[in-house]
Coordinates of C-alpha atoms in Angstrom, one line a residue:
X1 CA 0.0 0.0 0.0
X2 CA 2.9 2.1 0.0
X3 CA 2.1 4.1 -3.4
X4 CA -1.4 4.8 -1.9
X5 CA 0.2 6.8 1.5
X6 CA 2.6 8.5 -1.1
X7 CA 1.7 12.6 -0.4
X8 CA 0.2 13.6 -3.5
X9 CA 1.9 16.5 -5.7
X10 CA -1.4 17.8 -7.3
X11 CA -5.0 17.0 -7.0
X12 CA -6.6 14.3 -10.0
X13 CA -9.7 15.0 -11.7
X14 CA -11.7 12.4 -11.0
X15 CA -14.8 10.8 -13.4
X16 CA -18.3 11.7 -12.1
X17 CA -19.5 9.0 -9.4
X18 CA -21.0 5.5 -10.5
X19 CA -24.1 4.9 -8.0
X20 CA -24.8 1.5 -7.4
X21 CA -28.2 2.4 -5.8
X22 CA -30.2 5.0 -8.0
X23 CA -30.3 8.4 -6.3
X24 CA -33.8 8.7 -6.2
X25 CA -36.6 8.4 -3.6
X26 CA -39.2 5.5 -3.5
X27 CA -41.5 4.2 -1.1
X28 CA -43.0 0.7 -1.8
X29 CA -44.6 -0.3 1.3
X30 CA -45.7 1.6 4.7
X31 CA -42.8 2.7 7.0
X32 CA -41.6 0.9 8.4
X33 CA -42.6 -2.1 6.2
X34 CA -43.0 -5.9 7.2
X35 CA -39.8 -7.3 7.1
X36 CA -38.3 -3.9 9.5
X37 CA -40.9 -4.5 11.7
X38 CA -40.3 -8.7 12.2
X39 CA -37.1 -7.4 12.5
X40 CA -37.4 -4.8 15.4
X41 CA -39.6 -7.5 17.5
X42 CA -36.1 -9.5 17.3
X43 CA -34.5 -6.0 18.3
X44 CA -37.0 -5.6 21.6
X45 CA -36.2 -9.0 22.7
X46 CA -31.8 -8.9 22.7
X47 CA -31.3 -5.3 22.3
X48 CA -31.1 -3.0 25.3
X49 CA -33.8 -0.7 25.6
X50 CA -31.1 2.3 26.4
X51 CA -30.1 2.0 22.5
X52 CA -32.9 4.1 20.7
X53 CA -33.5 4.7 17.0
X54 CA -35.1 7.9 15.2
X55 CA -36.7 5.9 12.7
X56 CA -37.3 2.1 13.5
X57 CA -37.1 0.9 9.1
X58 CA -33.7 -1.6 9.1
X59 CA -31.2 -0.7 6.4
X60 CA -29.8 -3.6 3.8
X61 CA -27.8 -1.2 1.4
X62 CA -26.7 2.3 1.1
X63 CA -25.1 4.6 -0.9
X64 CA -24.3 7.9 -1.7
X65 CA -27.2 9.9 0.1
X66 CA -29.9 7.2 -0.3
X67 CA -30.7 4.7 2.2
X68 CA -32.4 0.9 1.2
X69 CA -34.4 -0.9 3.7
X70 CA -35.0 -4.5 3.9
X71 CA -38.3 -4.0 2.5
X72 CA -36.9 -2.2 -0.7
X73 CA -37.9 0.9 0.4
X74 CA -35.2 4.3 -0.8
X75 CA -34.8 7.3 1.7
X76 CA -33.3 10.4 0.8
X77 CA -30.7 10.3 4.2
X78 CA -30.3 14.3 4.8
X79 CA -28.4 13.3 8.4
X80 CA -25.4 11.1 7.2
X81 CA -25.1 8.9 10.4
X82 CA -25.0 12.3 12.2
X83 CA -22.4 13.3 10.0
X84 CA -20.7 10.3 9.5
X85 CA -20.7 10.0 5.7
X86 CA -20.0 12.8 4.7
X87 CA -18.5 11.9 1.3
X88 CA -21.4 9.5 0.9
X89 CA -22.3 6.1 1.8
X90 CA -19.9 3.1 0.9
X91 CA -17.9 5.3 -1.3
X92 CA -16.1 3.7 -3.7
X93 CA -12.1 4.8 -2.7
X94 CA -13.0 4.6 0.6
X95 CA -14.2 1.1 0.1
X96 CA -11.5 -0.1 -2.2
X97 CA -8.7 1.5 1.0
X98 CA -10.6 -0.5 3.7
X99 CA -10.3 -4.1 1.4
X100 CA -7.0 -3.7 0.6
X101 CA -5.6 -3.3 3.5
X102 CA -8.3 -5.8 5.0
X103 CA -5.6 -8.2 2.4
X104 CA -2.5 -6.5 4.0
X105 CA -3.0 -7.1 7.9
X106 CA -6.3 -5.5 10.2
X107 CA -4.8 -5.3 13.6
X108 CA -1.0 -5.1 15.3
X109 CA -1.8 -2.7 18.0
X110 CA -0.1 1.2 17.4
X111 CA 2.0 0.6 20.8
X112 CA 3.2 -2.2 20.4
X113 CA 4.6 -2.4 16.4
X114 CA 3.0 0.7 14.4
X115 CA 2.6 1.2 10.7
X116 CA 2.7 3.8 8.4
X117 CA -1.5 4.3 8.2
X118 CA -1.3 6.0 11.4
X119 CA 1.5 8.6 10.8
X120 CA 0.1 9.1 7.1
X121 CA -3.2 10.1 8.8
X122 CA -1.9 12.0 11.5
X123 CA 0.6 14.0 8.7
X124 CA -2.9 14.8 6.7
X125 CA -4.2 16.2 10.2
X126 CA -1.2 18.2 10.8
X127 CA -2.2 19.6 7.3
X128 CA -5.4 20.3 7.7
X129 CA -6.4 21.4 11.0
X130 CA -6.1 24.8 11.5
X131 CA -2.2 26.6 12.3
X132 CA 0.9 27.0 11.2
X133 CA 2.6 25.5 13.5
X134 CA 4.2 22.1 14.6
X135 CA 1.1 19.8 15.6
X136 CA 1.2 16.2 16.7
X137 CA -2.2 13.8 17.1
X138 CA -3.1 10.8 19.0
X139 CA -5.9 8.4 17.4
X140 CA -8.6 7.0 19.3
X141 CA -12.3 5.0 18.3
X142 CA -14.4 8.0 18.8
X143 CA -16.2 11.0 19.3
X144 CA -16.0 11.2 23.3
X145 CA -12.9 9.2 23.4
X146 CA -11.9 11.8 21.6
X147 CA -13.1 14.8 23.8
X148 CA -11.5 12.8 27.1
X149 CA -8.7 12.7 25.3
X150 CA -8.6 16.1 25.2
X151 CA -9.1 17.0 28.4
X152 CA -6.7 14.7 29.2
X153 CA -3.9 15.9 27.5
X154 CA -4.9 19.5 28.4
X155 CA -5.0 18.9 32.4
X156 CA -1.8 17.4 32.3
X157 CA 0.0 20.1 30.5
X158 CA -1.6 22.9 32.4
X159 CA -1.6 20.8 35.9
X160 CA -4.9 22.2 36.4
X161 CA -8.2 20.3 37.4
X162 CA -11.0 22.2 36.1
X163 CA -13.0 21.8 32.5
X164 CA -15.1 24.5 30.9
X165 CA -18.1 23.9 28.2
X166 CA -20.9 26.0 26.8
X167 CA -24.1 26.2 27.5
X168 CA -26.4 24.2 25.0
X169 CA -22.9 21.8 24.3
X170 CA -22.9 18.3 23.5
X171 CA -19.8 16.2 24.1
X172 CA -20.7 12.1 24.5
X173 CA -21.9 9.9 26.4
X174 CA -19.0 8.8 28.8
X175 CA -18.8 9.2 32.7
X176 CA -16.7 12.5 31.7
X177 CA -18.4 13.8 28.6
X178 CA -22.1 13.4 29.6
X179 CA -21.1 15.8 32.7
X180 CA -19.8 18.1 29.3
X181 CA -23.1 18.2 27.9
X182 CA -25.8 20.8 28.4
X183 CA -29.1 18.6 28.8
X184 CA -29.4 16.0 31.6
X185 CA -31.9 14.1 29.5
X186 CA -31.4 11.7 27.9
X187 CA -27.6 11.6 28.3
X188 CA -26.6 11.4 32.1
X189 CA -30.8 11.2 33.8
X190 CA -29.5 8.8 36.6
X191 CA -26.4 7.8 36.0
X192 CA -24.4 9.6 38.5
X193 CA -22.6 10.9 40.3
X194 CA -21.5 13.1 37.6
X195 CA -17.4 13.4 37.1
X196 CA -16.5 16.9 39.3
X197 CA -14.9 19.7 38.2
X198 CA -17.1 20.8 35.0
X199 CA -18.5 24.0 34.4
X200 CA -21.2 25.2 32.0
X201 CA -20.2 28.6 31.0
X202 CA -22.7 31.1 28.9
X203 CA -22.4 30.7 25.4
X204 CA -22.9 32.8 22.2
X205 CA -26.4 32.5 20.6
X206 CA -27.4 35.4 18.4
X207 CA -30.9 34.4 17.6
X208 CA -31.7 34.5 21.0
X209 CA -29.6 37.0 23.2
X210 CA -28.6 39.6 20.7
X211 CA -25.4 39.8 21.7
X212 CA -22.5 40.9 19.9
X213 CA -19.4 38.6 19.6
X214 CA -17.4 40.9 21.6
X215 CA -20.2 40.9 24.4
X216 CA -20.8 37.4 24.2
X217 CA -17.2 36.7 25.0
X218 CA -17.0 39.2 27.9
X219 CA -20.0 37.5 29.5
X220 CA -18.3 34.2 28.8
X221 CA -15.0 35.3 30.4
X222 CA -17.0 36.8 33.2
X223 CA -18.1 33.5 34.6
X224 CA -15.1 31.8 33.6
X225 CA -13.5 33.9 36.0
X226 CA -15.6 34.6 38.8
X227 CA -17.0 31.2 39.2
X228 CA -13.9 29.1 37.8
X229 CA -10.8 30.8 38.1
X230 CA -8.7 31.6 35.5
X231 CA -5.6 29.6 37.5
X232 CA -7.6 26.4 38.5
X233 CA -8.9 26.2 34.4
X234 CA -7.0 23.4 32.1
X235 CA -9.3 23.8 29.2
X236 CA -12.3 25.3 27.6
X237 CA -13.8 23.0 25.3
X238 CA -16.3 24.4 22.1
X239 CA -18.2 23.6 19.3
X240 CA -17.7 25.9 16.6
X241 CA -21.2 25.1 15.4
X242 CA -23.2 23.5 18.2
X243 CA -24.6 20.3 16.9
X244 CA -26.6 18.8 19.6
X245 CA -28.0 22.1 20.4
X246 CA -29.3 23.0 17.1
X247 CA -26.1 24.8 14.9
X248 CA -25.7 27.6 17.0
X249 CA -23.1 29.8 15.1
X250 CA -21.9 32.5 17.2
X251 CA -21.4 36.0 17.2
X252 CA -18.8 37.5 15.1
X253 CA -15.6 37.4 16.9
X254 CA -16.4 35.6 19.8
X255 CA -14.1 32.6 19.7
X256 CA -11.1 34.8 19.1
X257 CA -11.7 36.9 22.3
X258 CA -12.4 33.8 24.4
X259 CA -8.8 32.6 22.3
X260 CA -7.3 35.5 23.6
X261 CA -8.4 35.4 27.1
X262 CA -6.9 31.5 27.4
X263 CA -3.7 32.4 25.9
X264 CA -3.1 35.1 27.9
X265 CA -4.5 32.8 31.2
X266 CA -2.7 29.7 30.0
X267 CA -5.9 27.8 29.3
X268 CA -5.8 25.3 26.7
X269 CA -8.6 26.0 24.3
X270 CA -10.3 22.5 22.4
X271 CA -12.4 22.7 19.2
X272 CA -15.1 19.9 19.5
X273 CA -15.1 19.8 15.8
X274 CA -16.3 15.9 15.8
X275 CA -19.9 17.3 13.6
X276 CA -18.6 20.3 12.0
X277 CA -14.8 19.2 10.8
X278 CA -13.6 17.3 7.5
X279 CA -15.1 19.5 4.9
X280 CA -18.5 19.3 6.4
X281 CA -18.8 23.3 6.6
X282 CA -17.4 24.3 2.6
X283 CA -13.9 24.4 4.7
X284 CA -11.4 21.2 6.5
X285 CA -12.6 22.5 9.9
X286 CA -15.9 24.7 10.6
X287 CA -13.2 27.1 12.8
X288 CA -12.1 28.6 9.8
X289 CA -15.3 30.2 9.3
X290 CA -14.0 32.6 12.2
X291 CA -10.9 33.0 11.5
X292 CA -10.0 31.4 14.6
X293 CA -7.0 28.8 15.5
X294 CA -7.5 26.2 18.4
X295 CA -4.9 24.6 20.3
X296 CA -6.5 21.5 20.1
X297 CA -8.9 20.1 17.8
X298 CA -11.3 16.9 18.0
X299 CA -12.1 15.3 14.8
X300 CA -14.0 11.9 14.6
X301 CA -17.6 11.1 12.6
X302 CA -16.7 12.0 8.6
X303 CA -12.7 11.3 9.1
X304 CA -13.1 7.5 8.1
X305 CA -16.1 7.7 5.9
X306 CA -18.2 5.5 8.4
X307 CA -15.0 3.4 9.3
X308 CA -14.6 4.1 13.4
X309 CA -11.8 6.9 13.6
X310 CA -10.8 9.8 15.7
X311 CA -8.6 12.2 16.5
X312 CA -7.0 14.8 19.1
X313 CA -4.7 17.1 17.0
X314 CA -2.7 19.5 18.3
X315 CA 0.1 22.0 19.3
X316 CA 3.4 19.9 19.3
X317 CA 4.5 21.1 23.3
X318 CA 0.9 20.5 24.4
X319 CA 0.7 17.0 22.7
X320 CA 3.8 16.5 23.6
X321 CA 3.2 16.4 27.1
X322 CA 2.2 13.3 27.9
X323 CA 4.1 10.9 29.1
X324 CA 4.9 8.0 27.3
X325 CA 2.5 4.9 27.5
X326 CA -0.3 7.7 28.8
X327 CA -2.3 7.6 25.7
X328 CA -3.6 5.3 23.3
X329 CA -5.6 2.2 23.2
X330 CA -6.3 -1.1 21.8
X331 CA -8.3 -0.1 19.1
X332 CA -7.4 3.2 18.4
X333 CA -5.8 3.8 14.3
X334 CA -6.8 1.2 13.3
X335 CA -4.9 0.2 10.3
X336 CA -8.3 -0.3 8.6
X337 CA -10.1 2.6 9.6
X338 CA -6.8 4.6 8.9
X339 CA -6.7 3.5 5.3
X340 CA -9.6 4.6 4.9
X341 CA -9.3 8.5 6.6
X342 CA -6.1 8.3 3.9
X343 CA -9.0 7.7 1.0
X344 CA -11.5 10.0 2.4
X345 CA -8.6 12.7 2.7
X346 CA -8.1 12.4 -0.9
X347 CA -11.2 12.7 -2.1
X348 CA -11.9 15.9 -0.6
X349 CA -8.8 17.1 -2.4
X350 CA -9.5 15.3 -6.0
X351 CA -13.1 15.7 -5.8
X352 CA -13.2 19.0 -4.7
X353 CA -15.7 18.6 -2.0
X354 CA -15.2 21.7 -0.3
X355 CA -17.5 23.2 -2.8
X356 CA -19.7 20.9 -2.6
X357 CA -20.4 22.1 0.8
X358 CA -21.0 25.7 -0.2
X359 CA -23.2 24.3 -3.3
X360 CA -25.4 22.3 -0.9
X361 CA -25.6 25.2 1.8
X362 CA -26.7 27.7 -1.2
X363 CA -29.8 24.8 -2.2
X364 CA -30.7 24.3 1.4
X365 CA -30.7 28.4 2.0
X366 CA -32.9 28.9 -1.0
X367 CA -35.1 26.5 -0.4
X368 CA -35.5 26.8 3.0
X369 CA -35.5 30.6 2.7
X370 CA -39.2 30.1 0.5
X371 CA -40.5 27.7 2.9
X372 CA -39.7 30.6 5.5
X373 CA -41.3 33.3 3.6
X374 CA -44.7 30.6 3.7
X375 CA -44.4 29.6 7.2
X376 CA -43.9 32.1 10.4
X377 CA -43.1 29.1 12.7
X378 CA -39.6 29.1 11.0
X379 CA -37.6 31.9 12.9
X380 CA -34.5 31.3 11.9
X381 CA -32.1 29.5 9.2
X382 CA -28.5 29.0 10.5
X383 CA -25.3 26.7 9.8
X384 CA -22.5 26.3 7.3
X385 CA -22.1 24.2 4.3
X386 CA -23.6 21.1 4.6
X387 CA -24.8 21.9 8.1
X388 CA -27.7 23.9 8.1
X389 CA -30.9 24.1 10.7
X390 CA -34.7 26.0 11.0
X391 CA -35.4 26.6 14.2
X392 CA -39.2 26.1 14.7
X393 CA -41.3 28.2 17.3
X394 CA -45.0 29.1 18.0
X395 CA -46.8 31.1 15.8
X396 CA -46.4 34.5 16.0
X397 CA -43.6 34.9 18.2
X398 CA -40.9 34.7 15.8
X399 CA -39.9 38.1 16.5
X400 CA -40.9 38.4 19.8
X401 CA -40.3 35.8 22.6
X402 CA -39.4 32.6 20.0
X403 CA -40.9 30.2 22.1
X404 CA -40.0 26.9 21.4
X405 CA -42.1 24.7 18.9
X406 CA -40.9 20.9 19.3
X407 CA -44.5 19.8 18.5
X408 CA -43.9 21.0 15.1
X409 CA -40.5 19.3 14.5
X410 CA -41.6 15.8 15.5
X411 CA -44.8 16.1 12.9
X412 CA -42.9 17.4 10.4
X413 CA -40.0 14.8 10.9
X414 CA -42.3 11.7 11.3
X415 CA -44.1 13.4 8.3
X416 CA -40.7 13.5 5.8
X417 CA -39.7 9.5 7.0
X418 CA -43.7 8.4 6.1
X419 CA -42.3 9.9 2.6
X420 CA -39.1 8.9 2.2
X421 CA -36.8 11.4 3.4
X422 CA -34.3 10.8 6.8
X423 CA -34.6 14.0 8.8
X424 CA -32.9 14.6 12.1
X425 CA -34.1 16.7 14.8
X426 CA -32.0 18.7 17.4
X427 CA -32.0 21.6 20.0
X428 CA -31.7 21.9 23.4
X429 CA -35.9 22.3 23.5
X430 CA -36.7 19.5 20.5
X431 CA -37.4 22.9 18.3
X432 CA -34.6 22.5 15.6
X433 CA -34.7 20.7 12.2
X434 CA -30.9 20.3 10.9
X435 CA -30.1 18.9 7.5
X436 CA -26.6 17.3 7.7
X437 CA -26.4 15.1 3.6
X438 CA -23.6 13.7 2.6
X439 CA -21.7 15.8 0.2
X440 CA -22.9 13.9 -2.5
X441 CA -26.1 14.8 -2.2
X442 CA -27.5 16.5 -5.6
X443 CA -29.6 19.6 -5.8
X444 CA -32.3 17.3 -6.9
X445 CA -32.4 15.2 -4.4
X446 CA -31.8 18.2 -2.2
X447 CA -35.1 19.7 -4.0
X448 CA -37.2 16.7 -4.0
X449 CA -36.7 16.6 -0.1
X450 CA -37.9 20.0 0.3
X451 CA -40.9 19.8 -1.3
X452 CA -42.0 17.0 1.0
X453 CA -41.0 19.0 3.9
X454 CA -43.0 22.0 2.5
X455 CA -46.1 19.4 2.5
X456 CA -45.0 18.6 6.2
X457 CA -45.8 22.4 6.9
X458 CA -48.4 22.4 5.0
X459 CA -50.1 19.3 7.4
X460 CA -49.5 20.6 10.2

């Protein structure tokens, strides 16, 4: 596999994709048909009733952005795994990088004799994440893993104890990272004690506080401050975009001034950029938007194109300051999954998906911005790229109080899956619809969803 981890000199132009599903939508029987449903009374009797599904139809086949259940039935998948495939489903370098090295050998262990997957994967981070500067990674199995990772690394190079988060955040669902997140239920509703030491710190959310970036951030330092103390803080861990709590994008300029206030404090500062990172946004990392340059960064979900992959990617003295044996893990780099984070890497670059971000955020703003115009329960359209949200609220209060409307969001969303389209729901009151497609998503498949949402409106 050698030639394959070979840094490319210039991007390839590569032929238009070959769909071995038809991109289209089609609905054959009710949802969820027969055979999903003989299969979820299997489900009910071995599978723990703490594992829940949005949408109980059982998938045989997928790819690109449509889904196939076992009853032949085609969805039009606008959430991607939670932003998992982002360069679509079973892509076909991606798949071609996991056999191969599937032939080669699947499993030595990282510590104990490494291979060149891992460092080829960790130069591409170094690349990509945002910085110029010497960075170094570690590589983990997931999302949180990849957040305690973090937090981790940061307390021991700060010696400090205590860990910051945002209000509305969500980090996992660990001992460590369901203390992160912002909403008790269902993520950490009686499982404590709850890990110490975590504080939930005001964040930046325009629609509803009006803040500017500058006074967001001073708010945000105030607590961090008076209730934390700058010397007791290790880290300060953000989503760029919120995911969880509905693709909150902040003010302008608030993660530099909260960037500013760590450096000068010596608080480490983490991008959670598991949802919003590997192209996702129309950029590598959703922190570009703000001009703004973490000194840690979190990737995981879309890294691996569904293979299980993440990452903690950072300044070279903080990463560095672990001591040897402190971090790693069985599992973690995989050679497998590491092949195929080399493949997804590339396609980005040969495929030029980072505009296919900004062409599927331009679709979903148009359309979305009619459906707006027709519907006053929509008060606002936010996001980046391919990850973009309505929040719903009652009627008439859009420009008033914007009280919550989760009512809405579950009709609508049980509405699109009756018809064929995967639509996931968000927001720290159930009051956000976000649309997170694969980047190879088409406009018409982008406009055929639409228009069945627009009926979901119109039903309600």
């Amino acid at each position: 596999m050698t030639d394959t981890l070979t840094p490319s000199t210039s991007p390839s132009t590569s032929a238009a994709p070959v769909y071995t599903v038809p991109q289209e939508r089609k609905i054959v029987t009710t949802i969820p048909g027969p055979r999903s449903k003989e299969l979820q009374q299997r489900r009910l009797a071995v599978v723990s009733g703490g594992v829940a599904s949005a949408l109980p139809v059982y998938i045989a086949k997928a790819n690109g952005a449509i889904l196939v259940d076992v009853d032949g039935n085609q969805f039009i998948d606008l959430g991607a795994g939670i932003g998992v495939t982002t360069i679509g489903h079973t892509d076909t370098s991606v798949v071609a990088a996991a056999v191969e090295q599937t032939q080669d050998f699947i499993h030595t262990l990282f510590t104990i004799t490494p291979y060149e997957e891992y460092v080829r994967v960790c130069e591409l981070l170094a690349e990509h994440t945002p910085g110029d500067f010497p960075k170094k990674s570690v590589l983990i199995n997931s999302g949180a893993e990849a957040v305690e990772n973090g937090v981790k690394i940061a307390r021991k190079h700060t010696g400090r104890r205590a860990v910051a988060v945002l209000d509305h955040a969500y980090h996992g669902r660990t001992v460590l990272t369901m203390a992160m997140n912002y909403k008790a239920m269902p993520y950490a509703t009686g499982y404590g004690p709850l890990a110490s030491d975590v504080y939930h710190a005001p964040s930046s959310y325009p629609y509803h506080d009006g803040l500017s970036g500058a006074d967001a951030a001073a708010r945000t330092i105030a607590y961090l401050e008076k209730v934390v103390g700058a010397s007791d803080l290790a880290c300060l861990v953000v989503e760029p975009i919120q995911g969880e709590g509905g693709f909150m994008v902040p003010a302008e300029g608030y993660f530099n001034a909260l960037q500013t206030w760590c450096t000068a404090n010596g608080v480490v500062m983490i991008a959670d950029e598991i949802q919003s990172g590997m192209a996702r946004t129309g950029k590598y990392y959703a922190s570009e938007h703000f001009g703004w340059i973490p000194d840690l960064v979190l990737t995981a979900k879309g890294i691996a194109g569904g293979m299980p992959l993440a990452a903690v990617t950072g300044r070279a003295e903080i990463m560095d300051s672990s001591q040897p044996g402190g971090l790693g893990g069985t599992f973690g780099g995989n050679p497998v999954s590491c092949a195929a984070a080399i493949a997804v890497f590339e396609s980005i670059e040969s495929n030029d998906l980072l505009a296919e971000g900004a062409r599927i955020e331009k679709t979903l703003r148009v359309g979305l911005g009619s459906l707006k115009a027709k519907y006053d329960i929509i008060g606002e359209i936010r996001g980046r790229g391919a990850m973009i949200a309505i929040e719903l609220v009652q009627p008439g209060t859009g420009d008033t109080e914007k009280a919550p409307n989760a009512a809405a969001v579950a009709s609508i969303a049980a509405y699109a899956a009756q018809n064929g389209v995967l639509l996931l729901t968000a927001g720290t009151y159930g009051n956000v619809l976000r649309f997170l497609p694969s980047l190879a998503v088409s406009d018409a498949l982008l406009n055929d969803a639409l228009s069945v949402i627009d009926d979901a409106f119109a039903a309600l």
